[in-house]
């Protein structure tokens, strides 16, 4: 109301004498000035509706999404985008992508294919990526085979020890266990069933392990037979236990050596400095030694399987072909990844859980520093609804995780950086709100922790999530492609591309609740409950609108 007061004081100064006299002329002037003041007030309210921001985004809520025709038109006969993808990225940033072509566009946004690649180049990349994924899956199967054999050998050792104790107590020689039966590695479930649906040409991991171990058994058999014939019952018991342990160690050494032989050919995550988190955390992103891999992989496997079986079915309406999968195919896919405890699930959920397991296990091998953490399945599930080929889904997920992986570091360095950035956005945009957060000891913005980790997955509907993510990916792709800011000015797009659009969107969602937070909340727990209750209540395109407004005004100060 300060504007109204200024106008009244101005009118009083100009018309003080006559206005007091009540002349008609003065009255008319007063009415005119009052009307002008009203118009001025309206103009001020309108101009301040978005906090004084001048982004062109405020003029509309959403432009039309990228259509199939608009997607096909820019390609040359060689399959290259004519302008290096500039117009494509502009279109996606402003309106998202038509659902029918998401599977074709996403690999470009996520860096699987270069924006300036030809069709022939993409075919080469696709073949290499397919081979790389199959190698990762083969490695997963070998680790699974090792874990299964280790478990069986441990069980056999325990049984031998138990029987040995019983026989020694009873003094019954007939109860001694013959070492000959323990010479063979017990068979595990057929690993041929574990060949992936893509047609993995790799040999059975169990078969390879058994072939390798069979070469070393004759000498061991002779030694065991000679020792058993020349020893008493007590020696026979010890020989049995020793042989089981020797077989166990031999299997372990063969598996470990086969893992080491593949280390050079298996794809691994490499830090290329593609985003700010990679730059800040490059020292911690070095390749991890495989010594911890087997133990960690078993832990990751257990968590992955639990999360996969619990996954919801929001995606069903977006992938009719996967939703109609037969029970036979679903069970086959479950057996391929040794998935259990799925009897209560419908066939389409079994199939979905199996795909989650296959890709998340492969990623745990690909990026052993991160491995698997709960929440990663929430990021993968929407991709699986759109991408039906596992190898393509894996590499898109790997591209997505290049930015998101720092959300799952045990030291939480990446999370703290992002929370700090959200806090700075709020501070620079609305210092009054920030001071209130300080009073509540919530200025670290921990109340948006979940939003940061799973990238609004819990606060948005499935379709809203896809829209937000693909706009965010387009921003990151534009930034990584080093498209000059002048190009964006020529295209009349006010907000420059950024790697951190998600953080601006999170800050915008908090700013939209500023009045409620300031007037009604007196603790961080109340703010957390408010943030958690946003699910299904956010307008995604208004949120993106506000986020781009924040980028326009704060980008240079924040980044």
XYZ file of C-alpha atoms in Angstrom:
559
model
C 0.000 0.000 0.000
C 3.019 2.262 -0.047
C 2.158 3.222 -3.639
C -1.324 4.397 -2.616
C 0.127 6.528 0.187
C 2.610 8.152 -2.209
C -0.179 9.059 -4.613
C -2.336 10.538 -1.822
C 0.540 12.657 -0.538
C 1.276 13.881 -4.061
C -2.385 14.808 -4.588
C -2.511 16.648 -1.286
C 0.602 18.624 -2.210
C -0.714 19.655 -5.589
C -4.328 20.336 -4.600
C -4.042 21.227 -0.926
C -5.712 24.701 -1.078
C -8.396 24.157 -3.678
C -9.146 20.696 -2.533
C -9.959 22.009 0.924
C -12.184 24.671 -0.635
C -14.265 22.013 -2.354
C -14.243 23.547 -5.844
C -15.580 21.473 -8.684
C -12.309 21.722 -10.567
C -10.401 20.430 -7.617
C -12.871 17.607 -7.151
C -12.496 16.532 -10.768
C -8.743 16.624 -10.507
C -8.900 14.642 -7.293
C -11.058 12.000 -8.955
C -8.625 11.815 -11.850
C -5.657 11.479 -9.570
C -7.447 8.775 -7.595
C -8.168 6.836 -10.771
C -4.538 7.182 -11.831
C -3.458 5.931 -8.430
C -5.699 2.899 -8.813
C -4.210 2.090 -12.210
C -0.718 2.528 -10.847
C -1.497 0.178 -7.970
C -2.842 -2.470 -10.353
C 0.281 -2.149 -12.483
C 2.498 -2.558 -9.440
C 0.599 -5.631 -8.270
C 0.816 -7.239 -11.716
C 4.505 -6.446 -12.094
C 5.262 -7.834 -8.645
C 3.150 -10.961 -9.054
C 6.281 -12.940 -9.787
C 8.580 -11.005 -7.531
C 9.592 -8.544 -10.217
C 10.961 -11.242 -12.554
C 11.002 -10.549 -16.264
C 11.329 -13.999 -17.777
C 9.295 -14.611 -20.946
C 8.119 -17.855 -19.304
C 5.443 -16.040 -17.286
C 3.401 -15.285 -20.399
C 2.305 -18.893 -20.798
C 1.985 -22.103 -18.826
C 3.169 -24.593 -21.389
C 3.903 -24.702 -25.061
C 3.028 -27.770 -27.096
C 5.370 -30.741 -26.544
C 7.797 -31.978 -29.169
C 5.779 -33.972 -31.734
C 6.811 -36.929 -33.882
C 6.871 -34.736 -36.992
C 8.978 -32.073 -35.294
C 11.327 -34.813 -34.158
C 11.794 -36.295 -37.642
C 12.055 -33.094 -39.669
C 15.485 -31.767 -38.501
C 17.370 -34.943 -39.472
C 19.483 -34.938 -42.643
C 19.664 -37.970 -44.975
C 22.748 -39.085 -42.998
C 20.715 -39.008 -39.797
C 22.285 -35.896 -38.261
C 20.396 -33.054 -36.597
C 20.731 -29.995 -38.821
C 21.429 -27.432 -36.103
C 23.241 -29.658 -33.647
C 20.067 -30.125 -31.620
C 19.578 -26.480 -30.569
C 15.942 -26.259 -31.652
C 15.257 -29.736 -30.308
C 16.502 -28.772 -26.850
C 14.587 -25.482 -26.955
C 11.379 -27.337 -27.767
C 11.821 -29.915 -25.025
C 12.717 -27.254 -22.457
C 9.521 -25.373 -23.141
C 6.982 -28.179 -23.471
C 8.438 -31.618 -22.913
C 8.068 -34.543 -25.298
C 5.094 -36.342 -26.800
C 4.861 -39.759 -25.060
C 5.039 -41.753 -28.313
C 8.595 -40.579 -29.110
C 10.145 -40.430 -25.647
C 12.028 -43.679 -26.192
C 13.696 -42.171 -29.281
C 14.527 -38.760 -27.794
C 15.689 -39.665 -24.291
C 18.976 -41.326 -25.381
C 19.987 -37.988 -26.939
C 19.099 -36.027 -23.810
C 20.913 -38.463 -21.533
C 24.139 -38.524 -23.524
C 23.834 -42.058 -24.878
C 24.024 -40.554 -28.373
C 25.761 -37.320 -29.263
C 23.571 -34.512 -30.564
C 25.784 -34.204 -33.640
C 26.049 -37.948 -34.367
C 25.014 -39.599 -37.624
C 22.840 -42.677 -37.892
C 25.851 -44.832 -38.727
C 27.704 -43.573 -35.662
C 24.711 -44.283 -33.472
C 24.500 -47.841 -34.806
C 28.120 -48.396 -33.776
C 27.474 -46.944 -30.320
C 24.360 -49.081 -29.929
C 26.266 -52.265 -30.770
C 29.064 -51.375 -28.351
C 26.610 -50.517 -25.610
C 24.757 -53.778 -26.097
C 27.996 -55.747 -25.848
C 29.024 -53.775 -22.761
C 25.715 -54.432 -21.017
C 25.886 -58.159 -21.763
C 29.403 -58.277 -20.290
C 28.117 -56.603 -17.146
C 25.264 -59.099 -16.880
C 27.663 -62.003 -17.408
C 29.792 -60.640 -14.588
C 26.714 -60.411 -12.358
C 25.862 -64.040 -13.081
C 29.386 -65.150 -12.236
C 29.238 -63.309 -8.947
C 25.864 -64.901 -8.260
C 27.301 -68.341 -9.052
C 30.201 -67.723 -6.692
C 27.856 -66.595 -3.924
C 25.649 -69.661 -4.371
C 28.595 -72.069 -4.345
C 30.094 -70.315 -1.333
C 26.820 -70.696 0.506
C 26.587 -74.380 -0.353
C 30.195 -75.042 0.645
C 29.629 -73.278 3.957
C 26.572 -75.456 4.552
C 28.515 -78.627 3.705
C 31.369 -77.620 6.017
C 28.906 -77.066 8.839
C 27.295 -80.465 8.197
C 30.657 -82.222 8.200
C 31.654 -80.533 11.466
C 28.322 -81.457 13.020
C 28.544 -85.108 11.954
C 32.165 -85.263 13.084
C 31.237 -84.083 16.548
C 28.401 -86.589 16.780
C 30.625 -89.486 15.698
C 33.378 -88.584 18.155
C 30.893 -88.395 21.002
C 29.296 -91.725 20.202
C 32.535 -93.434 19.176
C 30.747 -94.881 16.193
C 33.164 -95.340 13.278
C 30.341 -95.918 10.801
C 29.196 -92.346 11.214
C 32.400 -90.868 9.774
C 31.899 -88.966 6.568
C 33.829 -90.083 3.521
C 35.828 -87.298 1.875
C 35.186 -88.663 -1.610
C 31.646 -87.242 -1.774
C 32.868 -83.744 -1.030
C 35.288 -83.719 -3.945
C 32.687 -82.561 -6.447
C 31.368 -79.041 -6.449
C 27.615 -79.351 -5.945
C 25.521 -78.217 -8.836
C 23.650 -74.980 -8.563
C 20.467 -74.161 -10.478
C 21.041 -74.126 -14.225
C 22.803 -70.934 -15.147
C 21.593 -71.349 -18.727
C 18.271 -70.024 -17.460
C 20.124 -66.912 -16.314
C 20.923 -65.861 -19.876
C 19.293 -62.494 -20.364
C 16.323 -62.014 -22.659
C 18.489 -60.040 -25.075
C 20.135 -63.288 -26.137
C 23.293 -63.251 -24.058
C 25.802 -65.402 -25.974
C 27.976 -65.838 -22.889
C 28.582 -69.293 -21.490
C 27.079 -70.330 -18.185
C 29.070 -68.883 -15.338
C 28.683 -72.070 -13.350
C 29.830 -74.164 -16.317
C 32.977 -72.080 -16.720
C 33.726 -72.317 -13.009
C 33.268 -76.085 -13.015
C 35.405 -76.511 -16.146
C 38.217 -74.549 -14.560
C 38.062 -76.307 -11.212
C 37.942 -79.793 -12.768
C 41.505 -79.424 -14.030
C 42.892 -79.164 -10.506
C 40.936 -82.010 -8.922
C 42.923 -85.210 -9.860
C 45.931 -84.351 -7.694
C 43.680 -83.389 -4.836
C 41.785 -86.679 -5.165
C 44.995 -88.697 -4.978
C 46.221 -86.767 -1.979
C 42.907 -87.146 -0.191
C 42.658 -90.863 -0.984
C 46.191 -91.563 0.218
C 45.726 -89.558 3.370
C 42.425 -91.210 4.146
C 43.856 -94.710 3.733
C 46.771 -94.004 6.100
C 44.925 -92.206 8.854
C 42.564 -93.195 11.633
C 38.942 -92.084 12.062
C 39.942 -88.751 13.570
C 42.252 -88.049 10.632
C 39.493 -88.964 8.236
C 37.174 -86.416 9.826
C 39.808 -83.691 9.632
C 40.585 -84.645 6.049
C 36.953 -84.274 5.082
C 36.696 -80.832 6.600
C 40.033 -79.776 5.118
C 38.986 -80.932 1.667
C 35.706 -79.046 1.767
C 37.602 -75.938 2.772
C 40.183 -76.532 0.023
C 37.445 -76.900 -2.574
C 35.864 -73.715 -1.289
C 39.149 -71.809 -1.550
C 39.824 -73.262 -4.990
C 36.407 -72.169 -6.254
C 36.955 -68.723 -4.783
C 40.344 -68.359 -6.446
C 38.991 -69.441 -9.818
C 36.036 -67.055 -9.590
C 38.236 -64.201 -8.465
C 40.738 -64.858 -11.248
C 37.957 -64.992 -13.839
C 36.631 -61.680 -12.475
C 40.089 -60.118 -12.714
C 40.523 -61.354 -16.294
C 37.393 -59.462 -17.301
C 38.237 -56.217 -15.516
C 39.741 -54.612 -18.607
C 36.782 -55.372 -20.883
C 33.900 -54.640 -18.495
C 32.544 -51.071 -18.821
C 33.211 -48.904 -15.786
C 32.034 -45.498 -14.679
C 34.674 -42.885 -15.472
C 34.680 -39.328 -14.219
C 34.810 -37.017 -17.221
C 34.109 -33.793 -15.380
C 30.747 -33.479 -17.089
C 29.089 -31.540 -14.274
C 29.910 -29.533 -11.183
C 29.585 -32.487 -8.838
C 32.134 -34.423 -10.894
C 34.536 -31.506 -10.664
C 34.116 -31.092 -6.903
C 34.243 -34.797 -6.135
C 36.663 -36.024 -8.784
C 39.145 -37.437 -6.280
C 36.510 -39.741 -4.846
C 35.369 -40.921 -8.280
C 38.466 -42.957 -9.104
C 37.926 -46.618 -10.086
C 37.392 -48.844 -7.072
C 39.414 -52.007 -6.536
C 37.480 -55.241 -6.935
C 38.654 -56.655 -3.575
C 35.482 -55.390 -1.886
C 33.238 -56.156 -4.848
C 32.056 -59.667 -3.946
C 31.062 -58.884 -0.388
C 29.437 -55.586 -1.355
C 27.710 -57.141 -4.343
C 25.985 -59.709 -2.118
C 24.720 -56.885 0.104
C 23.570 -54.854 -2.895
C 21.822 -57.901 -4.327
C 19.743 -58.425 -1.201
C 18.617 -54.782 -1.074
C 17.949 -54.635 -4.819
C 15.689 -57.676 -4.644
C 13.740 -56.317 -1.709
C 13.189 -52.960 -3.434
C 12.310 -54.579 -6.770
C 9.584 -56.772 -5.295
C 8.134 -53.785 -3.420
C 8.060 -51.503 -6.486
C 4.645 -49.998 -7.251
C 2.766 -50.257 -10.532
C 2.205 -46.588 -11.416
C 3.927 -47.207 -14.746
C 1.390 -49.752 -16.044
C -0.740 -47.352 -18.101
C 2.386 -45.985 -19.818
C 3.579 -49.357 -21.115
C 0.722 -51.584 -22.317
C 3.103 -54.116 -23.857
C 4.881 -54.709 -20.546
C 1.599 -54.671 -18.626
C 0.294 -57.556 -20.771
C 3.334 -59.824 -20.371
C 2.470 -63.506 -19.981
C 2.956 -65.391 -16.733
C 5.407 -67.788 -18.405
C 7.624 -64.976 -19.649
C 7.436 -63.212 -16.281
C 8.563 -66.344 -14.409
C 11.302 -66.938 -16.975
C 12.644 -63.410 -16.452
C 12.535 -63.909 -12.677
C 14.531 -67.142 -12.914
C 17.088 -65.415 -15.144
C 18.069 -63.096 -12.283
C 17.406 -65.611 -9.449
C 14.517 -63.539 -8.126
C 12.527 -65.147 -5.318
C 9.521 -64.358 -3.125
C 7.422 -63.061 -6.005
C 4.478 -65.487 -5.819
C 2.147 -62.753 -4.550
C 2.831 -60.505 -7.546
C 0.973 -60.214 -10.836
C 2.950 -61.281 -13.953
C 3.619 -57.720 -15.092
C 5.024 -56.792 -11.674
C 7.226 -59.899 -11.652
C 8.584 -58.928 -15.063
C 9.129 -55.334 -13.944
C 10.900 -56.451 -10.759
C 13.151 -58.750 -12.802
C 14.160 -55.888 -15.085
C 14.893 -53.704 -12.072
C 17.131 -56.426 -10.627
C 19.015 -57.028 -13.889
C 19.774 -53.358 -14.572
C 20.493 -52.326 -10.978
C 22.883 -55.261 -10.512
C 24.655 -54.306 -13.727
C 24.935 -50.713 -12.532
C 26.380 -51.878 -9.192
C 29.202 -53.518 -11.168
C 29.546 -50.541 -13.519
C 29.864 -47.968 -10.714
C 31.257 -49.825 -7.710
C 31.891 -46.660 -5.719
C 28.134 -46.091 -5.545
C 26.943 -49.663 -6.015
C 23.311 -49.599 -4.977
C 21.413 -47.510 -2.463
C 17.712 -47.411 -1.743
C 16.068 -44.784 -3.905
C 17.894 -45.708 -7.097
C 15.061 -48.058 -8.053
C 12.695 -45.060 -7.873
C 14.829 -43.308 -10.492
C 15.034 -46.352 -12.753
C 11.365 -47.385 -12.737
C 10.087 -44.500 -14.929
C 12.806 -45.236 -17.491
C 11.763 -48.879 -17.706
C 8.183 -47.825 -18.436
C 9.367 -45.997 -21.557
C 12.406 -48.027 -22.674
C 11.612 -51.675 -23.372
C 15.145 -52.847 -24.253
C 17.212 -53.550 -21.145
C 20.545 -52.544 -22.670
C 19.174 -49.179 -23.814
C 17.457 -48.627 -20.470
C 20.731 -49.384 -18.680
C 22.760 -46.813 -20.615
C 20.063 -44.169 -20.265
C 20.032 -44.873 -16.536
C 23.829 -44.598 -16.450
C 23.532 -41.218 -18.193
C 20.904 -40.116 -15.681
C 23.075 -41.279 -12.784
C 26.083 -39.287 -13.983
C 24.416 -36.331 -12.288
C 22.287 -38.196 -9.739
C 24.978 -40.595 -8.452
C 26.239 -38.032 -5.945
C 22.873 -38.233 -4.199
C 23.858 -41.733 -3.080
C 27.399 -41.190 -1.821
C 27.875 -42.421 1.727
C 29.646 -39.206 2.742
C 26.661 -37.152 1.416
C 28.991 -34.502 0.001
C 26.815 -34.145 -3.100
C 23.614 -33.881 -1.071
C 25.071 -31.184 1.170
C 26.191 -29.155 -1.842
C 22.699 -29.285 -3.325
C 20.927 -28.438 -0.069
C 23.284 -25.500 0.367
C 22.415 -24.286 -3.120
C 18.669 -24.502 -2.404
C 19.253 -22.480 0.768
C 21.166 -19.801 -1.148
C 18.433 -19.527 -3.781
C 15.832 -18.975 -1.056
C 18.096 -16.498 0.759
C 18.766 -14.360 -2.320
C 15.162 -14.485 -3.504
C 13.265 -14.072 -0.209
C 15.424 -12.996 2.720
C 12.376 -12.671 4.986
C 11.543 -16.342 4.474
C 15.180 -17.294 4.952
C 15.334 -15.440 8.281
C 12.244 -17.321 9.417
C 13.938 -20.597 8.496
C 16.946 -19.510 10.533
C 14.697 -18.913 13.529
C 13.395 -22.471 13.150
C 16.962 -23.783 12.715
C 15.934 -25.020 9.276
C 18.185 -22.822 7.148
C 20.119 -25.921 6.009
C 16.954 -26.931 4.088
C 17.042 -30.542 5.273
C 13.256 -30.550 4.880
C 13.728 -30.926 1.097
C 16.164 -33.835 1.479
C 13.785 -36.356 -0.116
C 13.075 -34.034 -3.049
C 16.785 -33.809 -3.781
C 17.590 -37.516 -3.426
C 14.831 -38.939 -5.640
C 14.346 -35.804 -7.745
C 10.708 -34.991 -6.917
C 9.696 -38.594 -7.637
C 7.551 -38.769 -4.471
C 5.981 -35.306 -4.820
C 4.828 -35.598 -8.439
C 2.560 -37.944 -10.340
C 4.174 -40.374 -12.769
C 3.457 -38.213 -15.829
C 4.588 -35.053 -14.031
C 7.831 -36.800 -13.120
C 8.517 -37.650 -16.759
C 7.823 -34.048 -17.801
C 10.083 -32.542 -15.141
C 12.923 -34.951 -15.796
C 12.981 -34.549 -19.566
C 12.952 -30.739 -19.267
C 15.769 -31.046 -16.723
C 17.716 -33.398 -19.025
C 17.293 -30.944 -21.919
C 18.741 -28.182 -19.736
C 21.717 -30.346 -18.818
C 22.247 -31.477 -22.419
C 22.263 -27.852 -23.583
C 24.757 -26.972 -20.875
C 27.062 -29.902 -21.645
C 26.899 -29.209 -25.379
C 28.360 -25.763 -24.578
C 25.719 -24.001 -26.632
C 26.644 -20.308 -26.488
C 24.375 -18.025 -24.505
C 24.068 -15.836 -27.602
C 22.312 -18.716 -29.328
C 19.712 -18.794 -26.593
C 19.210 -15.019 -26.846
C 18.609 -15.348 -30.572
C 16.006 -17.990 -29.827
C 14.402 -15.572 -27.328
C 14.596 -18.047 -24.467
C 15.267 -16.015 -21.355
C 16.579 -18.647 -18.938
C 20.099 -19.930 -19.652
C 20.613 -23.697 -19.467
C 21.806 -25.060 -16.133
C 22.758 -28.393 -14.619
C 20.759 -27.551 -11.514
C 17.245 -26.804 -12.757
C 15.960 -29.366 -10.248
C 17.314 -27.292 -7.355
C 15.663 -24.137 -8.668
C 12.400 -26.097 -8.935
C 12.754 -27.314 -5.344
C 13.397 -23.773 -4.148
C 10.381 -22.587 -6.157
C 8.148 -25.168 -4.468
C 9.237 -23.830 -1.061
C 8.757 -20.214 -2.112
C 5.223 -21.039 -3.258
C 4.490 -21.987 0.371
C 6.247 -18.946 1.904
C 3.132 -17.391 3.455
C 2.054 -20.645 5.062
C 5.570 -21.317 6.365
C 6.023 -17.846 7.828
C 2.569 -17.455 9.360
C 1.712 -20.999 10.459
C 4.813 -23.105 11.058
C 7.000 -22.946 14.139
C 9.248 -25.999 13.662
C 11.129 -27.812 10.923
C 9.026 -30.935 11.505
C 5.942 -29.016 10.385
C 7.730 -27.888 7.225
C 8.800 -31.478 6.518
C 5.185 -32.631 6.839
C 4.133 -29.863 4.450
C 6.749 -30.886 1.893
C 5.767 -34.544 2.174
C 2.103 -33.624 1.651
C 2.824 -31.945 -1.696
C 2.354 -35.244 -3.524
C -0.138 -34.764 -6.343
C -0.783 -31.104 -5.485
C 1.918 -29.376 -7.528
C 1.328 -27.757 -10.919
C 4.403 -28.980 -12.792
C 4.380 -26.293 -15.479
C 3.891 -23.459 -13.010
C 6.714 -24.974 -10.980
C 8.973 -25.030 -14.043
C 7.844 -21.486 -14.874
C 8.891 -20.266 -11.422
C 12.115 -22.272 -11.554
C 13.149 -20.629 -14.833
C 12.273 -17.227 -13.377
C 14.697 -17.945 -10.554
C 17.362 -19.000 -13.039
C 16.936 -15.718 -14.930
C 17.444 -13.545 -11.867
C 19.832 -15.599 -9.734
C 21.896 -17.735 -12.107
C 24.942 -15.455 -12.087
C 24.908 -15.105 -8.289
C 24.290 -18.773 -7.519
C 26.452 -20.455 -10.131
